[in-house]
Amino acid sequence: MSSIGTGYDLSASTFSPDGRVFQVEYAMKAVENSSTAIGIRCKDGVVFGVEKLVLSKLYEQGSNKRIFNVDRHVGMAVAGLLADARSLSEVAREEASNFRSNYGHNIPLKHLSERVAMYVHAYTLYSAVRPFGCSFILGSYDQDDGPQLYMVDPSGISYGYWGCAIGKAKQAAKTEIEKLQMKDMTCRELVKEVAKIIYIVHDEVKDKAFELELSWVGEVTNGKHELVPKDVREEAEKYAKDSLEEEDDSDEENM
Amino acid sequence: MLEESTESEWQSEVKTGTTIIAVEFNGGVVLGSDSRVSAGETVVNRVMNKLSLLHDKIYCALSGSAADAQTIAEMVNYQLDVHSIEIGEDPQVRSAATLVKNISYKYKEELSAHLIVAGWDRRGGGQVFVTLNGLLSRQPFAVGGSGSSYVYGFVDAEYQKGMSKEDCQQFVVNTISLAMSRDGSSGGVAYLVTIDEKGAEEKCILGNELPTFYDQ
């Protein structure tokens, strides 16, 4: 659904006659051009998966990470303009740090996502600045409140989710996520499913090489957000590749 | 020995020369205090309640300079009101204690007050925090104020882990009673606040209802 808002789309401080702020919608289009990131909440934690497109063979492996650590117990996966996302991760870090300094404990994820969303929203109010061109998914695990997952988009809204996807293949990813019974799964089971979903939604034709970034936070990591260890990641990628081959095989049988 | 004081009583700082105590039990806390406020040798208020509300289920006990302690308590009460609305639930006792600690530490050269923060929250149950001079430490029980020096031996000997709510209340009343009888700056009535999951219950024990010990 693309429409041109001629004349009403030059600044974020202008409404169009049908009540839209086009600059914010254009910012969301920037997110849709980026590769996919997903976050899923399960029984005992949260798992993030990012399809990191490798644009050049000269890149060092592991550079341009799209999953950030915001606090010990909070992780953030992003899609959209990476520079905007990095700047927002610093904002989120500062919020979490100030909260801990003032109140003496971990920031609740709902509160953190509301604070960062408020910050993102502020940039949609003035013509002097442009909105942030990135969406991000925040996840955390806490002994008392369990796993939490929130998503913030360029308009400055934050929603809580059991599973969500952002980026170019978000619709396809959402369909796959909806098939999962995430409330009954553990992190170890979920890691494999997340890898599989990223492999499924990756478009071999349009985009060539990609790196799979996987991270988790939950009981399995004692509440600390970290990148998935190498052996778990390799197992998950193997599971993902094997499942894809199985599907290819079953397609051939039908022919 | 009896000297005439050259300064008038209004020139001495108003101190809550005090006895305050807070004790954890399984499922809540009991706070207790005396009620004497002195300015030098004069008792300015003999019925002051030194147990101040910070939030529904978090109280603090005031000691030291009356003005400093009251002001800190009021500031933290305001900050906790805002904070609990922002996070959408009751604040943690640790948050209240951290807010008190931050003020006490930042202005430690100018202030002279020691607050014991105690309360109940759903994560940690009953908790007692000490914030003397800007430190923050959680303890099973804590005593403070000028009268506390006289009862350290008593509380150390008599405190037991796993006391019931009623045992704690009795322990607190006994401690305050003993301190009031030895400390010239503590006296009046005893105030008690018991906080648990259901809420906070305030009680006042008049002088003639306090427990007596061998010399009384």
CSV table of C-alpha atoms in Angstrom, one decimal:
chain,number,residue,atom,x,y,z
A,1,MET,CA,0.0,0.0,0.0
A,2,SER,CA,2.2,2.8,-1.2
A,3,SER,CA,0.9,6.2,-1.7
A,4,ILE,CA,2.8,9.5,-2.3
A,5,GLY,CA,1.9,12.3,0.1
A,6,THR,CA,2.9,15.1,-2.2
A,7,GLY,CA,3.5,18.2,-0.3
A,8,TYR,CA,2.5,16.7,3.1
A,9,ASP,CA,5.5,14.5,3.5
A,10,LEU,CA,8.3,17.0,3.8
A,11,SER,CA,8.5,17.1,7.6
A,12,ALA,CA,7.3,15.1,10.6
A,13,SER,CA,5.5,18.1,11.9
A,14,THR,CA,2.9,18.0,9.1
A,15,PHE,CA,-0.3,16.0,9.0
A,16,SER,CA,-1.7,15.0,5.6
A,17,PRO,CA,-5.4,15.7,4.9
A,18,ASP,CA,-6.3,12.1,5.7
A,19,GLY,CA,-4.6,12.2,9.1
A,20,ARG,CA,-1.2,10.5,8.4
A,21,VAL,CA,2.3,11.6,9.2
A,22,PHE,CA,4.1,10.5,6.1
A,23,GLN,CA,7.6,10.9,7.5
A,24,VAL,CA,6.9,8.3,10.2
A,25,GLU,CA,5.5,5.9,7.5
A,26,TYR,CA,8.5,6.4,5.4
A,27,ALA,CA,10.7,5.6,8.4
A,28,MET,CA,8.8,2.3,8.8
A,29,LYS,CA,9.5,1.6,5.1
A,30,ALA,CA,13.2,1.9,5.9
A,31,VAL,CA,12.7,-0.9,8.4
A,32,GLU,CA,11.0,-3.0,5.8
A,33,ASN,CA,14.0,-2.8,3.5
A,34,SER,CA,16.2,-4.3,6.1
A,35,SER,CA,16.8,-8.0,6.6
A,36,THR,CA,14.6,-9.9,9.1
A,37,ALA,CA,15.0,-10.1,12.9
A,38,ILE,CA,12.7,-12.2,15.1
A,39,GLY,CA,12.2,-12.6,18.8
A,40,ILE,CA,10.2,-15.3,20.5
A,41,ARG,CA,9.3,-15.7,24.2
A,42,CYS,CA,9.0,-19.2,25.6
A,43,LYS,CA,8.4,-20.9,28.9
A,44,ASP,CA,11.7,-20.0,30.5
A,45,GLY,CA,13.3,-17.3,28.3
A,46,VAL,CA,13.6,-15.3,25.2
A,47,VAL,CA,15.4,-16.2,21.9
A,48,PHE,CA,16.5,-13.7,19.2
A,49,GLY,CA,17.4,-14.5,15.7
A,50,VAL,CA,18.7,-12.1,13.0
A,51,GLU,CA,19.3,-12.8,9.3
A,52,LYS,CA,22.4,-10.6,8.9
A,53,LEU,CA,23.0,-10.2,5.1
A,54,VAL,CA,26.7,-10.2,4.2
A,55,LEU,CA,27.2,-7.6,1.5
A,56,SER,CA,30.8,-8.3,0.9
A,57,LYS,CA,33.2,-11.2,1.3
A,58,LEU,CA,35.7,-8.8,2.7
A,59,TYR,CA,33.7,-8.2,5.9
A,60,GLU,CA,35.2,-9.7,9.0
A,61,GLN,CA,32.9,-12.4,10.4
A,62,GLY,CA,30.9,-11.1,13.3
A,63,SER,CA,31.1,-7.4,12.3
A,64,ASN,CA,28.1,-5.2,12.2
A,65,LYS,CA,26.3,-7.1,15.0
A,66,ARG,CA,22.5,-6.5,15.1
A,67,ILE,CA,21.9,-7.9,18.5
A,68,PHE,CA,22.9,-5.6,21.4
A,69,ASN,CA,23.2,-6.0,25.2
A,70,VAL,CA,21.3,-3.3,26.9
A,71,ASP,CA,21.8,-4.4,30.5
A,72,ARG,CA,22.9,-7.7,31.9
A,73,HIS,CA,19.4,-9.1,31.7
A,74,VAL,CA,18.2,-7.3,28.5
A,75,GLY,CA,18.9,-8.0,24.9
A,76,MET,CA,17.9,-5.9,21.8
A,77,ALA,CA,17.6,-7.1,18.2
A,78,VAL,CA,17.2,-4.4,15.5
A,79,ALA,CA,16.1,-3.9,12.0
A,80,GLY,CA,16.4,-0.8,9.8
A,81,LEU,CA,19.1,1.8,9.7
A,82,LEU,CA,21.9,0.3,11.8
A,83,ALA,CA,23.4,3.6,12.8
A,84,ASP,CA,20.0,4.8,14.2
A,85,ALA,CA,19.7,1.5,16.0
A,86,ARG,CA,23.2,1.8,17.6
A,87,SER,CA,22.3,5.3,18.8
A,88,LEU,CA,19.1,4.0,20.3
A,89,SER,CA,20.9,1.1,22.0
A,90,GLU,CA,23.0,3.7,23.8
A,91,VAL,CA,19.8,5.5,24.9
A,92,ALA,CA,18.4,2.2,26.2
A,93,ARG,CA,21.7,1.5,28.0
A,94,GLU,CA,21.6,4.8,29.7
A,95,GLU,CA,18.0,4.4,30.8
A,96,ALA,CA,18.7,1.0,32.2
A,97,SER,CA,21.9,2.3,34.0
A,98,ASN,CA,20.2,5.4,35.4
A,99,PHE,CA,17.3,3.2,36.7
A,100,ARG,CA,19.7,0.9,38.4
A,101,SER,CA,21.5,3.8,39.9
A,102,ASN,CA,18.3,5.5,41.2
A,103,TYR,CA,16.3,2.5,42.3
A,104,GLY,CA,18.9,-0.2,43.1
A,105,HIS,CA,17.6,-3.0,40.9
A,106,ASN,CA,17.2,-4.3,37.3
A,107,ILE,CA,14.9,-2.1,35.2
A,108,PRO,CA,11.6,-3.9,34.4
A,109,LEU,CA,11.4,-4.5,30.7
A,110,LYS,CA,8.0,-2.9,30.3
A,111,HIS,CA,9.3,0.3,31.8
A,112,LEU,CA,12.4,0.3,29.7
A,113,SER,CA,10.5,-0.2,26.5
A,114,GLU,CA,8.1,2.6,27.4
A,115,ARG,CA,11.0,5.0,28.1
A,116,VAL,CA,12.8,4.2,24.9
A,117,ALA,CA,9.5,4.4,22.9
A,118,MET,CA,8.9,7.8,24.4
A,119,TYR,CA,12.3,8.9,23.2
A,120,VAL,CA,11.7,7.5,19.7
A,121,HIS,CA,8.3,9.2,19.7
A,122,ALA,CA,9.8,12.6,20.5
A,123,TYR,CA,11.7,12.5,17.2
A,124,THR,CA,8.4,12.3,15.4
A,125,LEU,CA,7.1,15.6,16.6
A,126,TYR,CA,9.5,18.2,15.1
A,127,SER,CA,10.5,19.3,11.6
A,128,ALA,CA,14.0,19.9,12.8
A,129,VAL,CA,14.8,16.2,13.2
A,130,ARG,CA,13.9,13.1,11.4
A,131,PRO,CA,12.3,10.0,12.9
A,132,PHE,CA,14.5,7.0,13.8
A,133,GLY,CA,14.6,4.6,10.9
A,134,CYS,CA,14.7,1.4,12.9
A,135,SER,CA,12.5,-1.0,14.9
A,136,PHE,CA,13.8,-3.1,17.7
A,137,ILE,CA,12.8,-6.0,19.8
A,138,LEU,CA,13.7,-6.0,23.5
A,139,GLY,CA,13.8,-9.2,25.6
A,140,SER,CA,14.6,-10.0,29.1
A,141,TYR,CA,14.3,-12.7,31.8
A,142,ASP,CA,13.7,-12.2,35.5
A,143,GLN,CA,13.3,-14.7,38.3
A,144,ASP,CA,10.0,-13.2,39.5
A,145,ASP,CA,8.4,-11.9,36.3
A,146,GLY,CA,9.7,-14.5,33.9
A,147,PRO,CA,10.5,-13.9,30.3
A,148,GLN,CA,9.3,-10.6,28.6
A,149,LEU,CA,9.4,-9.4,25.0
A,150,TYR,CA,8.6,-5.9,23.7
A,151,MET,CA,8.8,-4.3,20.3
A,152,VAL,CA,9.3,-0.6,19.5
A,153,ASP,CA,8.7,0.8,16.1
A,154,PRO,CA,9.6,4.3,14.5
A,155,SER,CA,6.3,5.8,15.5
A,156,GLY,CA,7.1,5.4,19.2
A,157,ILE,CA,4.7,2.6,20.1
A,158,SER,CA,5.7,-0.4,22.2
A,159,TYR,CA,3.8,-3.6,22.4
A,160,GLY,CA,4.4,-6.8,24.5
A,161,TYR,CA,4.6,-10.0,22.5
A,162,TRP,CA,4.9,-13.7,22.7
A,163,GLY,CA,6.6,-13.7,19.3
A,164,CYS,CA,7.3,-10.9,16.8
A,165,ALA,CA,9.2,-10.3,13.6
A,166,ILE,CA,10.6,-7.1,11.9
A,167,GLY,CA,12.2,-6.5,8.6
A,168,LYS,CA,11.6,-7.5,5.0
A,169,ALA,CA,10.2,-11.0,5.6
A,170,LYS,CA,8.2,-10.2,8.7
A,171,GLN,CA,4.9,-11.5,7.3
A,172,ALA,CA,6.4,-14.9,6.4
A,173,ALA,CA,8.2,-15.0,9.7
A,174,LYS,CA,5.0,-14.2,11.6
A,175,THR,CA,3.2,-17.0,9.8
A,176,GLU,CA,6.0,-19.5,10.9
A,177,ILE,CA,6.0,-18.1,14.4
A,178,GLU,CA,2.3,-18.6,14.8
A,179,LYS,CA,2.7,-22.3,14.1
A,180,LEU,CA,4.9,-22.7,17.2
A,181,GLN,CA,3.6,-23.7,20.6
A,182,MET,CA,6.0,-21.3,22.3
A,183,LYS,CA,4.4,-21.3,25.7
A,184,ASP,CA,5.3,-24.9,26.2
A,185,MET,CA,8.8,-24.8,24.8
A,186,THR,CA,12.1,-24.4,26.5
A,187,CYS,CA,14.9,-22.1,25.2
A,188,ARG,CA,17.0,-25.0,24.0
A,189,GLU,CA,14.1,-26.3,21.8
A,190,LEU,CA,13.3,-22.8,20.7
A,191,VAL,CA,16.8,-21.9,19.5
A,192,LYS,CA,16.5,-24.6,16.9
A,193,GLU,CA,13.1,-23.4,15.7
A,194,VAL,CA,14.3,-19.7,15.5
A,195,ALA,CA,17.2,-20.8,13.4
A,196,LYS,CA,14.8,-22.8,11.2
A,197,ILE,CA,12.5,-19.8,10.7
A,198,ILE,CA,15.4,-17.5,9.7
A,199,TYR,CA,16.5,-20.1,7.1
A,200,ILE,CA,13.0,-20.5,5.8
A,201,VAL,CA,12.4,-16.8,5.3
A,202,HIS,CA,15.8,-16.1,3.8
A,203,ASP,CA,15.4,-15.4,0.1
A,204,GLU,CA,18.2,-17.3,-1.7
A,205,VAL,CA,17.5,-15.6,-5.0
A,206,LYS,CA,17.5,-11.9,-4.0
A,207,ASP,CA,20.0,-12.0,-1.2
A,208,LYS,CA,23.1,-14.3,-1.3
A,209,ALA,CA,25.1,-14.9,1.7
A,210,PHE,CA,23.9,-14.4,5.2
A,211,GLU,CA,25.1,-14.9,8.8
A,212,LEU,CA,22.7,-16.1,11.4
A,213,GLU,CA,23.0,-14.2,14.7
A,214,LEU,CA,21.4,-16.0,17.6
A,215,SER,CA,21.1,-14.9,21.2
A,216,TRP,CA,19.1,-15.8,24.2
A,217,VAL,CA,18.3,-14.9,27.8
A,218,GLY,CA,16.6,-17.1,30.3
A,219,GLU,CA,16.9,-19.7,32.9
A,220,VAL,CA,19.5,-21.5,30.8
A,221,THR,CA,21.8,-18.5,31.0
A,222,ASN,CA,20.8,-17.6,34.6
A,223,GLY,CA,19.1,-14.4,33.5
A,224,LYS,CA,22.1,-13.1,31.5
A,225,HIS,CA,21.6,-12.0,27.9
A,226,GLU,CA,24.3,-13.5,25.7
A,227,LEU,CA,25.0,-14.8,22.2
A,228,VAL,CA,24.2,-18.5,21.9
A,229,PRO,CA,27.4,-20.6,22.5
A,230,LYS,CA,29.1,-22.0,19.4
A,231,ASP,CA,28.0,-25.6,19.8
A,232,VAL,CA,24.4,-24.8,20.4
A,233,ARG,CA,24.4,-22.5,17.4
A,234,GLU,CA,25.9,-25.1,15.1
A,235,GLU,CA,23.4,-27.7,16.3
A,236,ALA,CA,20.6,-25.2,15.6
A,237,GLU,CA,21.9,-24.3,12.1
A,238,LYS,CA,22.2,-28.0,11.3
A,239,TYR,CA,18.7,-28.6,12.4
A,240,ALA,CA,17.5,-25.7,10.3
A,241,LYS,CA,19.4,-26.8,7.2
A,242,ASP,CA,18.2,-30.4,7.6
A,243,SER,CA,14.5,-29.3,7.9
A,244,LEU,CA,14.8,-27.3,4.8
A,245,GLU,CA,16.2,-30.2,2.9
A,246,GLU,CA,13.4,-32.4,4.1
A,247,GLU,CA,10.8,-29.9,2.8
A,248,ASP,CA,12.6,-29.8,-0.5
A,249,ASP,CA,12.5,-33.6,-0.6
A,250,SER,CA,8.8,-33.8,0.2
A,251,ASP,CA,8.1,-31.3,-2.6
A,252,GLU,CA,9.8,-33.5,-5.1
A,253,GLU,CA,7.7,-36.5,-4.0
A,254,ASN,CA,4.6,-34.6,-4.8
A,255,MET,CA,5.8,-34.1,-8.3
B,1,MET,CA,27.4,20.2,88.1
B,2,LEU,CA,24.3,22.3,87.4
B,3,GLU,CA,25.5,25.0,85.0
B,4,GLU,CA,23.4,27.8,83.6
B,5,SER,CA,23.2,27.5,79.9
B,6,THR,CA,24.2,30.8,78.2
B,7,GLU,CA,22.3,30.0,75.0
B,8,SER,CA,18.6,29.9,74.9
B,9,GLU,CA,16.9,26.7,74.1
B,10,TRP,CA,15.8,27.8,70.7
B,11,GLN,CA,19.4,27.9,69.5
B,12,SER,CA,20.0,24.2,69.9
B,13,GLU,CA,19.3,22.0,66.9
B,14,VAL,CA,16.1,20.0,67.2
B,15,LYS,CA,17.2,16.4,67.3
B,16,THR,CA,15.2,13.3,67.5
B,17,GLY,CA,17.5,11.8,70.0
B,18,THR,CA,15.9,8.6,69.6
B,19,THR,CA,15.5,4.9,69.7
B,20,ILE,CA,14.4,3.2,66.4
B,21,ILE,CA,14.3,-0.5,65.5
B,22,ALA,CA,13.1,-2.6,62.6
B,23,VAL,CA,13.0,-6.4,62.4
B,24,GLU,CA,12.2,-8.8,59.6
B,25,PHE,CA,9.9,-11.8,60.1
B,26,ASN,CA,8.7,-14.4,57.6
B,27,GLY,CA,6.1,-12.5,55.7
B,28,GLY,CA,6.8,-8.9,56.8
B,29,VAL,CA,8.5,-6.5,59.1
B,30,VAL,CA,7.9,-4.7,62.4
B,31,LEU,CA,9.2,-1.2,63.0
B,32,GLY,CA,9.3,0.6,66.3
B,33,SER,CA,10.3,3.9,67.7
B,34,ASP,CA,10.0,6.1,70.8
B,35,SER,CA,8.4,9.6,70.6
B,36,ARG,CA,10.7,12.2,72.2
B,37,VAL,CA,12.0,15.2,70.3
B,38,SER,CA,14.6,17.3,72.1
B,39,ALA,CA,16.2,20.7,71.5
B,40,GLY,CA,19.2,20.6,73.9
B,41,GLU,CA,17.7,19.8,77.3
B,42,THR,CA,14.1,20.6,76.4
B,43,VAL,CA,11.6,18.1,75.2
B,44,VAL,CA,10.0,19.9,72.3
B,45,ASN,CA,7.5,17.1,71.4
B,46,ARG,CA,6.8,14.1,73.7
B,47,VAL,CA,4.5,12.3,71.3
B,48,MET,CA,6.1,12.5,67.9
B,49,ASN,CA,5.6,9.5,65.6
B,50,LYS,CA,9.0,8.8,64.1
B,51,LEU,CA,7.7,6.0,61.8
B,52,SER,CA,7.1,7.8,58.5
B,53,LEU,CA,5.2,6.4,55.5
B,54,LEU,CA,7.1,6.1,52.3
B,55,HIS,CA,4.6,4.0,50.5
B,56,ASP,CA,1.6,1.7,51.3
B,57,LYS,CA,3.8,-1.1,52.5
B,58,ILE,CA,7.1,0.7,53.0
B,59,TYR,CA,7.9,2.8,56.1
B,60,CYS,CA,11.0,4.4,57.4
B,61,ALA,CA,12.2,5.2,61.0
B,62,LEU,CA,13.7,8.6,61.5
B,63,SER,CA,16.6,9.5,63.8
B,64,GLY,CA,19.2,12.3,64.0
B,65,SER,CA,18.2,15.9,63.0
B,66,ALA,CA,14.4,16.0,63.0
B,67,ALA,CA,14.2,18.5,60.0
B,68,ASP,CA,16.8,16.5,57.9
B,69,ALA,CA,15.1,13.2,58.5
B,70,GLN,CA,11.6,14.5,57.9
B,71,THR,CA,12.6,16.2,54.7
B,72,ILE,CA,14.4,13.1,53.3
B,73,ALA,CA,11.3,11.0,54.1
B,74,GLU,CA,9.0,13.5,52.3
B,75,MET,CA,11.2,13.7,49.3
B,76,VAL,CA,11.4,9.9,49.0
B,77,ASN,CA,7.6,9.6,49.5
B,78,TYR,CA,7.1,11.9,46.5
B,79,GLN,CA,9.7,10.0,44.4
B,80,LEU,CA,8.1,6.7,45.2
B,81,ASP,CA,4.7,7.9,44.3
B,82,VAL,CA,5.9,8.9,40.9
B,83,HIS,CA,8.0,5.8,40.5
B,84,SER,CA,5.1,3.4,41.4
B,85,ILE,CA,2.9,5.0,38.8
B,86,GLU,CA,5.6,4.8,36.1
B,87,ILE,CA,6.3,1.1,36.6
B,88,GLY,CA,2.6,0.3,37.2
B,89,GLU,CA,3.1,-1.7,40.4
B,90,ASP,CA,4.1,-1.3,44.1
B,91,PRO,CA,7.7,-0.3,44.4
B,92,GLN,CA,10.4,-2.6,45.9
B,93,VAL,CA,11.7,-2.0,49.4
B,94,ARG,CA,15.1,-1.9,47.8
B,95,SER,CA,14.1,1.0,45.6
B,96,ALA,CA,12.9,3.0,48.5
B,97,ALA,CA,16.1,2.3,50.4
B,98,THR,CA,18.2,3.2,47.4
B,99,LEU,CA,16.4,6.6,47.0
B,100,VAL,CA,17.0,7.4,50.7
B,101,LYS,CA,20.6,6.3,50.3
B,102,ASN,CA,21.2,8.4,47.3
B,103,ILE,CA,20.0,11.6,49.1
B,104,SER,CA,21.9,10.6,52.3
B,105,TYR,CA,25.1,10.0,50.4
B,106,LYS,CA,25.0,13.0,48.1
B,107,TYR,CA,24.4,15.4,50.9
B,108,LYS,CA,26.2,13.6,53.6
B,109,GLU,CA,28.3,16.6,54.6
B,110,GLU,CA,25.2,18.8,55.1
B,111,LEU,CA,22.7,16.3,56.6
B,112,SER,CA,22.7,14.5,59.9
B,113,ALA,CA,20.0,11.9,59.8
B,114,HIS,CA,19.8,8.2,59.8
B,115,LEU,CA,16.8,6.4,58.3
B,116,ILE,CA,16.0,2.8,58.6
B,117,VAL,CA,13.8,1.7,55.7
B,118,ALA,CA,11.6,-1.4,56.1
B,119,GLY,CA,8.6,-2.9,54.3
B,120,TRP,CA,7.1,-5.7,52.3
B,121,ASP,CA,7.2,-6.3,48.6
B,122,ARG,CA,6.0,-9.4,46.6
B,123,ARG,CA,9.5,-10.4,45.4
B,124,GLY,CA,11.5,-10.3,48.7
B,125,GLY,CA,8.9,-10.4,51.4
B,126,GLY,CA,9.8,-8.5,54.5
B,127,GLN,CA,13.0,-6.5,54.3
B,128,VAL,CA,15.0,-4.1,56.5
B,129,PHE,CA,17.6,-1.8,55.0
B,130,VAL,CA,20.1,0.4,56.9
B,131,THR,CA,21.1,3.7,55.2
B,132,LEU,CA,23.5,5.3,57.8
B,133,ASN,CA,25.7,8.0,56.2
B,134,GLY,CA,24.9,6.9,52.7
B,135,LEU,CA,25.6,3.2,52.9
B,136,LEU,CA,23.0,0.6,51.9
B,137,SER,CA,22.8,-2.7,53.6
B,138,ARG,CA,20.1,-5.2,54.1
B,139,GLN,CA,19.9,-6.8,57.6
B,140,PRO,CA,17.6,-9.1,59.5
B,141,PHE,CA,17.1,-6.4,62.1
B,142,ALA,CA,18.5,-2.9,62.7
B,143,VAL,CA,18.6,-0.4,65.6
B,144,GLY,CA,19.4,3.2,65.4
B,145,GLY,CA,19.4,6.5,67.3
B,146,SER,CA,21.0,7.6,70.5
B,147,GLY,CA,19.2,5.0,72.5
B,148,SER,CA,20.4,2.1,70.4
B,149,SER,CA,23.8,2.1,72.1
B,150,TYR,CA,22.2,1.0,75.3
B,151,VAL,CA,20.4,-2.0,73.8
B,152,TYR,CA,22.9,-3.6,71.4
B,153,GLY,CA,23.7,-6.2,73.9
B,154,PHE,CA,20.0,-7.0,74.4
B,155,VAL,CA,19.1,-7.2,70.7
B,156,ASP,CA,22.2,-9.3,69.9
B,157,ALA,CA,21.3,-11.8,72.7
B,158,GLU,CA,17.6,-11.9,72.3
B,159,TYR,CA,17.2,-11.9,68.5
B,160,GLN,CA,16.4,-15.3,66.9
B,161,LYS,CA,15.9,-16.2,63.3
B,162,GLY,CA,12.4,-17.3,62.4
B,163,MET,CA,10.5,-15.3,65.0
B,164,SER,CA,6.7,-15.0,64.4
B,165,LYS,CA,5.0,-11.7,63.9
B,166,GLU,CA,3.9,-11.6,67.5
B,167,ASP,CA,7.3,-12.5,68.8
B,168,CYS,CA,8.8,-9.7,66.7
B,169,GLN,CA,6.3,-7.2,68.0
B,170,GLN,CA,7.2,-8.2,71.6
B,171,PHE,CA,10.9,-8.0,70.9
B,172,VAL,CA,10.5,-4.5,69.4
B,173,VAL,CA,8.5,-3.3,72.3
B,174,ASN,CA,10.9,-4.7,74.9
B,175,THR,CA,13.9,-3.1,73.1
B,176,ILE,CA,12.3,0.3,73.0
B,177,SER,CA,11.2,0.1,76.5
B,178,LEU,CA,14.7,-0.7,77.8
B,179,ALA,CA,16.3,2.0,75.7
B,180,MET,CA,13.8,4.6,76.8
B,181,SER,CA,14.5,3.9,80.4
B,182,ARG,CA,18.3,4.4,80.0
B,183,ASP,CA,18.6,7.1,77.3
B,184,GLY,CA,17.8,10.6,78.3
B,185,SER,CA,17.0,11.6,74.7
B,186,SER,CA,14.4,8.8,74.3
B,187,GLY,CA,11.1,8.6,76.0
B,188,GLY,CA,7.3,9.1,75.8
B,189,VAL,CA,5.2,6.5,74.1
B,190,ALA,CA,6.2,3.6,71.8
B,191,TYR,CA,5.0,3.5,68.2
B,192,LEU,CA,4.8,0.2,66.3
B,193,VAL,CA,4.1,-0.4,62.7
B,194,THR,CA,3.6,-4.0,61.4
B,195,ILE,CA,3.8,-4.5,57.6
B,196,ASP,CA,2.9,-7.6,55.7
B,197,GLU,CA,1.2,-8.6,52.5
B,198,LYS,CA,-2.2,-7.3,53.6
B,199,GLY,CA,-0.9,-3.8,54.5
B,200,ALA,CA,0.5,-1.7,57.3
B,201,GLU,CA,-0.9,-1.6,60.8
B,202,GLU,CA,0.0,1.3,63.1
B,203,LYS,CA,-0.1,1.0,66.9
B,204,CYS,CA,0.7,3.3,69.8
B,205,ILE,CA,1.6,1.9,73.2
B,206,LEU,CA,1.2,4.3,76.0
B,207,GLY,CA,3.9,4.8,78.7
B,208,ASN,CA,2.0,2.9,81.4
B,209,GLU,CA,1.4,-0.1,79.1
B,210,LEU,CA,5.0,-0.6,78.2
B,211,PRO,CA,6.8,-3.7,79.7
B,212,THR,CA,8.8,-3.0,82.9
B,213,PHE,CA,12.1,-4.5,83.8
B,214,TYR,CA,13.9,-5.0,87.1
B,215,ASP,CA,14.4,-1.4,88.1
B,216,GLN,CA,10.9,-0.2,87.3
